[in-house]
CSV table of C-alpha atoms in Angstrom, one decimal:
chain,number,residue,atom,x,y,z
C,95,MET,CA,-9.0,-44.6,-67.6
C,96,GLY,CA,-9.8,-42.2,-64.7
C,97,ALA,CA,-6.5,-42.9,-62.9
C,98,GLY,CA,-4.6,-42.6,-66.2
C,99,GLY,CA,-6.2,-39.3,-67.1
C,100,LYS,CA,-5.4,-37.9,-63.7
C,101,GLY,CA,-1.8,-39.0,-64.0
C,102,ALA,CA,-1.4,-37.5,-67.4
C,103,CYS,CA,-3.0,-34.2,-66.2
C,104,ALA,CA,-0.7,-34.2,-63.2
C,105,GLY,CA,2.3,-34.8,-65.5
C,106,CYS,CA,1.3,-31.9,-67.7
C,107,ILE,CA,1.0,-29.6,-64.7
C,108,THR,CA,4.4,-30.5,-63.4
C,109,ARG,CA,6.0,-30.1,-66.8
C,110,THR,CA,4.5,-26.6,-67.5
C,111,PRO,CA,6.8,-23.6,-67.1
C,112,TYR,CA,4.3,-21.2,-65.6
C,113,ALA,CA,6.6,-18.2,-65.2
C,114,THR,CA,7.7,-18.4,-68.9
C,115,LEU,CA,4.1,-18.9,-70.0
C,116,VAL,CA,3.0,-15.8,-68.2
C,117,ALA,CA,5.9,-13.9,-69.8
C,118,VAL,CA,4.9,-15.2,-73.3
C,119,ILE,CA,1.3,-14.1,-72.9
C,120,MET,CA,2.5,-10.6,-71.7
C,121,CYS,CA,4.9,-10.4,-74.6
C,122,TRP,CA,2.4,-11.4,-77.3
C,123,ALA,CA,-0.3,-9.1,-75.9
C,124,GLY,CA,2.2,-6.1,-75.6
C,125,VAL,CA,3.7,-6.7,-79.1
C,126,GLY,CA,0.3,-7.0,-80.8
C,127,VAL,CA,-1.0,-3.8,-79.3
C,128,PHE,CA,2.4,-2.0,-79.8
C,129,CYS,CA,2.6,-2.9,-83.5
C,130,GLY,CA,-1.0,-1.7,-84.3
C,131,THR,CA,-0.9,1.5,-82.2
C,132,MET,CA,2.6,2.5,-83.2
C,133,TYR,CA,1.9,2.0,-86.9
C,134,ARG,CA,-1.2,4.1,-86.7
C,135,GLY,CA,0.4,6.8,-84.6
C,136,VAL,CA,3.4,7.2,-86.9
C,137,ASN,CA,1.0,7.5,-89.9
C,138,LEU,CA,-1.0,10.2,-88.1
C,139,THR,CA,2.3,12.0,-87.3
C,140,LEU,CA,3.5,11.8,-90.9
C,141,ARG,CA,0.2,13.2,-92.2
C,142,LEU,CA,0.2,15.9,-89.6
C,143,LEU,CA,3.6,17.1,-90.7
C,144,GLN,CA,2.6,17.0,-94.3
C,145,ASP,CA,-0.9,18.5,-94.1
C,146,VAL,CA,-0.5,21.0,-91.3
C,147,PHE,CA,3.1,22.1,-91.4
C,148,LYS,CA,3.6,21.5,-95.2
C,149,LEU,CA,6.7,19.5,-94.6
C,150,ASP,CA,7.8,17.2,-97.5
C,151,LYS,CA,11.6,17.1,-97.1
C,152,GLY,CA,13.6,15.5,-94.4
C,153,LEU,CA,10.9,12.8,-93.6
C,154,GLN,CA,12.5,9.9,-95.4
C,155,TRP,CA,13.5,8.3,-92.1
C,156,VAL,CA,10.0,8.0,-90.8
C,157,GLU,CA,8.9,5.0,-92.9
C,158,PRO,CA,12.1,2.9,-92.3
C,159,THR,CA,11.7,3.6,-88.5
C,160,GLN,CA,8.1,2.5,-88.6
C,161,LEU,CA,9.1,-0.7,-90.4
C,162,ALA,CA,11.9,-1.3,-87.9
C,163,PHE,CA,9.4,-1.1,-85.0
C,164,VAL,CA,7.2,-3.6,-86.7
C,165,ILE,CA,10.1,-6.0,-87.4
C,166,LEU,CA,11.2,-5.7,-83.8
C,167,GLY,CA,7.8,-6.6,-82.6
C,168,ALA,CA,7.5,-9.6,-84.9
C,169,SER,CA,11.0,-10.9,-83.8
C,170,MET,CA,9.9,-10.6,-80.2
C,171,ALA,CA,6.9,-12.8,-80.8
C,172,ALA,CA,9.2,-15.5,-82.4
C,173,LEU,CA,11.8,-15.2,-79.7
C,174,ALA,CA,9.1,-15.6,-77.0
C,175,LEU,CA,8.0,-18.9,-78.6
C,176,MET,CA,11.6,-20.2,-78.7
C,177,ILE,CA,12.2,-19.3,-75.1
C,178,LEU,CA,8.9,-21.1,-74.2
C,179,VAL,CA,10.2,-24.3,-75.9
C,180,THR,CA,13.5,-24.2,-74.0
C,181,ALA,CA,11.6,-23.6,-70.8
C,182,ILE,CA,9.4,-26.6,-71.3
C,183,LEU,CA,12.6,-28.8,-71.9
C,184,ALA,CA,14.1,-27.5,-68.7
C,185,THR,CA,11.0,-28.0,-66.4
C,186,GLY,CA,10.0,-31.0,-64.3
C,187,ALA,CA,10.4,-34.6,-65.5
C,188,THR,CA,11.1,-33.3,-69.0
C,189,ARG,CA,14.4,-32.0,-67.9
C,190,VAL,CA,15.4,-35.3,-66.4
C,191,GLU,CA,14.6,-37.1,-69.7
C,192,VAL,CA,16.2,-34.5,-72.1
C,193,TYR,CA,19.3,-33.7,-70.2
C,194,LYS,CA,20.5,-37.2,-69.2
C,195,SER,CA,23.7,-37.0,-71.1
C,196,SER,CA,26.5,-34.6,-70.4
C,197,VAL,CA,26.4,-33.4,-74.1
C,198,GLY,CA,22.7,-32.6,-73.7
C,199,ARG,CA,23.3,-30.6,-70.5
C,200,VAL,CA,26.1,-28.6,-72.1
C,201,GLY,CA,23.9,-27.9,-75.1
C,202,GLY,CA,21.0,-26.8,-72.8
C,203,ARG,CA,23.3,-24.5,-70.8
C,204,ILE,CA,24.7,-22.9,-74.0
C,205,ALA,CA,21.2,-22.4,-75.4
C,206,SER,CA,20.0,-20.8,-72.1
C,207,ALA,CA,23.1,-18.5,-72.0
C,208,CYS,CA,22.5,-17.4,-75.6
C,209,PHE,CA,18.9,-16.6,-74.9
C,210,ILE,CA,19.9,-14.7,-71.8
C,211,PHE,CA,22.3,-12.6,-73.9
C,212,ILE,CA,19.8,-12.0,-76.7
C,213,THR,CA,17.0,-11.1,-74.2
C,214,TYR,CA,19.3,-8.6,-72.4
C,215,ILE,CA,20.1,-6.9,-75.7
C,216,LEU,CA,16.4,-6.7,-76.6
C,217,LEU,CA,15.6,-5.3,-73.2
C,218,LEU,CA,18.0,-2.4,-73.8
C,219,ALA,CA,16.4,-1.9,-77.3
C,220,TRP,CA,12.9,-1.9,-75.9
C,221,LEU,CA,13.9,0.6,-73.2
C,222,VAL,CA,15.0,2.9,-76.0
C,223,VAL,CA,11.7,2.4,-77.8
C,224,LEU,CA,9.9,3.1,-74.5
C,225,LEU,CA,11.8,6.3,-74.2
C,226,CYS,CA,10.7,7.3,-77.7
C,227,CYS,CA,7.1,6.5,-76.9
C,228,ILE,CA,7.2,8.6,-73.7
C,229,VAL,CA,8.6,11.5,-75.7
C,230,MET,CA,5.9,11.3,-78.4
C,231,THR,CA,3.2,10.8,-75.8
C,232,THR,CA,4.4,13.9,-73.9
C,233,PHE,CA,4.5,16.0,-77.1
C,234,TYR,CA,0.9,15.1,-78.0
C,235,THR,CA,-0.3,15.5,-74.5
C,236,LEU,CA,1.1,19.0,-74.4
C,237,SER,CA,-0.2,19.8,-77.8
C,238,TRP,CA,-3.7,18.6,-76.8
C,239,GLY,CA,-3.4,20.8,-73.7
C,240,VAL,CA,-2.6,23.8,-75.9
C,241,CYS,CA,-5.6,22.9,-78.0
C,242,SER,CA,-7.8,22.8,-74.9
C,243,THR,CA,-6.9,26.2,-73.6
C,244,ASP,CA,-9.4,29.0,-73.8
C,245,GLU,CA,-6.9,31.3,-75.5
C,246,ILE,CA,-7.0,29.1,-78.6
C,247,GLY,CA,-10.3,30.0,-80.3
C,248,TRP,CA,-11.7,27.6,-83.0
C,249,ASP,CA,-12.6,30.6,-85.2
C,250,ASN,CA,-9.8,33.1,-85.2
C,251,GLY,CA,-7.2,31.4,-82.9
C,252,VAL,CA,-3.5,30.9,-83.7
C,253,ILE,CA,-1.0,28.3,-82.5
C,254,ASP,CA,2.5,29.5,-83.0
C,255,PHE,CA,5.2,26.9,-83.1
C,256,TYR,CA,8.0,29.2,-84.0
C,257,PRO,CA,9.6,29.0,-80.5
C,258,LEU,CA,10.2,25.4,-81.4
C,259,HIS,CA,11.7,26.2,-84.8
C,260,PHE,CA,14.9,24.2,-83.9
C,261,MET,CA,12.8,21.0,-84.1
C,262,PHE,CA,11.8,21.7,-87.7
C,263,PRO,CA,13.9,20.9,-90.8
C,264,GLU,CA,16.3,23.5,-91.9
C,265,GLY,CA,14.7,26.0,-94.3
C,266,THR,CA,11.2,25.7,-93.0
C,267,GLN,CA,9.3,29.0,-93.4
C,268,LYS,CA,7.9,30.8,-90.4
C,269,VAL,CA,4.4,30.9,-92.0
C,270,ASN,CA,4.4,27.0,-92.0
C,271,MET,CA,5.0,27.0,-88.2
C,272,LEU,CA,1.7,28.8,-87.6
C,273,VAL,CA,-1.6,26.9,-87.2
C,274,GLU,CA,-4.3,29.5,-87.8
C,275,GLY,CA,-7.9,29.5,-88.9
C,276,GLN,CA,-10.8,27.2,-88.0
C,277,ALA,CA,-9.9,24.6,-90.7
C,278,GLU,CA,-6.2,24.2,-89.7
C,279,ILE,CA,-6.9,24.2,-86.0
C,280,LYS,CA,-9.6,21.6,-86.3
C,281,MET,CA,-7.3,19.5,-88.5
C,282,PHE,CA,-4.4,19.8,-86.1
C,283,CYS,CA,-6.3,19.3,-82.9
C,284,LYS,CA,-9.2,17.0,-83.7
C,285,ASP,CA,-8.1,15.0,-86.7
C,286,TYR,CA,-4.5,14.4,-85.7
C,287,VAL,CA,-3.4,15.3,-82.2
C,288,GLN,CA,-6.4,13.8,-80.4
C,289,ARG,CA,-6.2,10.6,-82.2
C,290,ALA,CA,-2.4,10.3,-82.2
C,291,GLU,CA,-2.3,10.9,-78.4
C,292,VAL,CA,-4.5,7.9,-77.8
C,293,MET,CA,-2.4,5.8,-80.1
C,294,PHE,CA,0.9,6.7,-78.4
C,295,ILE,CA,-0.5,6.3,-74.9
C,296,LEU,CA,-1.5,2.7,-75.8
C,297,SER,CA,1.8,2.1,-77.5
C,298,THR,CA,3.6,3.3,-74.3
C,299,VAL,CA,1.6,1.1,-72.1
C,300,SER,CA,2.1,-1.9,-74.4
C,301,CYS,CA,5.8,-1.2,-74.6
C,302,MET,CA,6.0,-1.2,-70.8
C,303,LEU,CA,4.3,-4.6,-70.8
C,304,VAL,CA,6.9,-5.9,-73.3
C,305,VAL,CA,9.7,-4.6,-71.0
C,306,LEU,CA,8.1,-6.4,-68.0
C,307,SER,CA,7.9,-9.6,-70.1
C,308,LEU,CA,11.6,-9.4,-71.0
C,309,VAL,CA,12.4,-9.0,-67.3
C,310,HIS,CA,10.3,-12.2,-66.6
C,311,PHE,CA,12.2,-14.0,-69.4
C,312,LEU,CA,15.6,-13.1,-67.9
C,313,MET,CA,14.5,-14.4,-64.5
C,314,ALA,CA,13.1,-17.6,-66.0
C,315,LEU,CA,16.1,-18.2,-68.2
C,316,SER,CA,18.5,-17.7,-65.3
C,317,ALA,CA,16.5,-20.2,-63.2
C,318,ASN,CA,16.5,-22.7,-66.1
C,319,TYR,CA,20.2,-22.3,-66.5
C,320,ALA,CA,20.7,-23.1,-62.8
C,321,HIS,CA,18.4,-26.1,-63.1
C,322,ILE,CA,20.2,-27.5,-66.0
C,323,ARG,CA,23.5,-26.9,-64.3
C,324,GLY,CA,22.3,-28.6,-61.2
C,325,GLN,CA,21.2,-31.6,-63.2
C,326,ASP,CA,24.9,-32.5,-63.4
C,327,LYS,CA,25.1,-32.8,-59.6
C,328,PHE,CA,21.8,-34.8,-59.5
C,329,THR,CA,23.1,-37.2,-62.2
C,330,ASP,CA,26.4,-37.6,-60.4
C,331,LEU,CA,24.6,-38.3,-57.1
C,332,GLN,CA,22.3,-40.8,-58.9
C,333,ASP,CA,25.3,-42.6,-60.4
C,334,LEU,CA,27.1,-42.7,-57.1
C,335,HIS,CA,24.0,-44.2,-55.5
C,336,MET,CA,23.9,-46.9,-58.2
C,337,MET,CA,27.6,-47.6,-57.6
C,338,ASP,CA,26.9,-48.1,-53.9
C,339,ILE,CA,24.1,-50.6,-54.7
C,340,THR,CA,26.3,-52.4,-57.1
C,341,SER,CA,29.2,-52.6,-54.7
C,342,GLU,CA,27.0,-54.0,-51.9
C,343,THR,CA,25.7,-56.7,-54.3
C,344,VAL,CA,29.3,-57.6,-55.2
C,345,ASN,CA,30.3,-57.9,-51.5
C,346,LEU,CA,27.3,-60.2,-50.8
C,347,THR,CA,28.2,-62.4,-53.7
C,348,GLU,CA,31.9,-62.8,-52.6
C,349,ARG,CA,30.8,-63.6,-49.1
C,350,ASP,CA,28.5,-66.4,-50.4
C,351,ASN,CA,31.4,-67.9,-52.5
C,352,ASN,CA,33.7,-68.0,-49.4
C,353,ARG,CA,31.0,-69.7,-47.4
C,354,TYR,CA,30.6,-72.4,-50.0
C,355,ALA,CA,34.4,-72.9,-50.3
C,356,THR,CA,34.6,-73.4,-46.5
C,357,GLN,CA,31.9,-76.0,-46.6
C,358,GLU,CA,33.8,-77.9,-49.3
C,359,TYR,CA,37.0,-77.9,-47.3
C,360,ALA,CA,35.1,-79.2,-44.3
C,361,MET,CA,33.7,-82.1,-46.3
């Protein structure tokens, strides 16, 4: 039992795709944190625009964008699981068992190539998402810096966003671009900006983690594709070796028959 357990454990160790496993853990952790923090950050941003700047028009795109980010994160988790399965099939002794036939090897190479293409497209998409997170984090960091200056008093201070009027929807009144009074400044700085800044910082860090996991996936998939392709040469070499053994056996058998025939003639 002890030897069998050690052998099974050693077999599991050699069949485990560690690089892909690390990438899957990074991807799941990053996607989980990203979906939660991005959802909360977008909600805070939407409420800030509605409660502080009194914006009700031109915000129809916010909720679909929020839903698209959540769907992208969920699809990443499913894709990571599928890539892990293909990596297990292309690792160690499992590769030798699964890709014995030429049809299996061709199918494995096609699957690896498709996952490489999909991962590359998703990498570009997540780089765009990372850029958006960086922009939002920069905006909230600058806004919190404005809130922290001594010139902004909590009693009679005023924050004027009119110099950034080009970022507001067309038709926005100038009075709605002013954050003045204790109640509005507290709502803008404490209730929304401070909380949203933390959310977008976490979403940026988690997005970077997802991008790193996608880079790991690309490296692992490329290696798996090369291993499956090299399995053809290994199989051909093994077949050639078996043919050499068979030919040697045939030659020995023919030599024995000739010897027996010579003995019969001598008699």
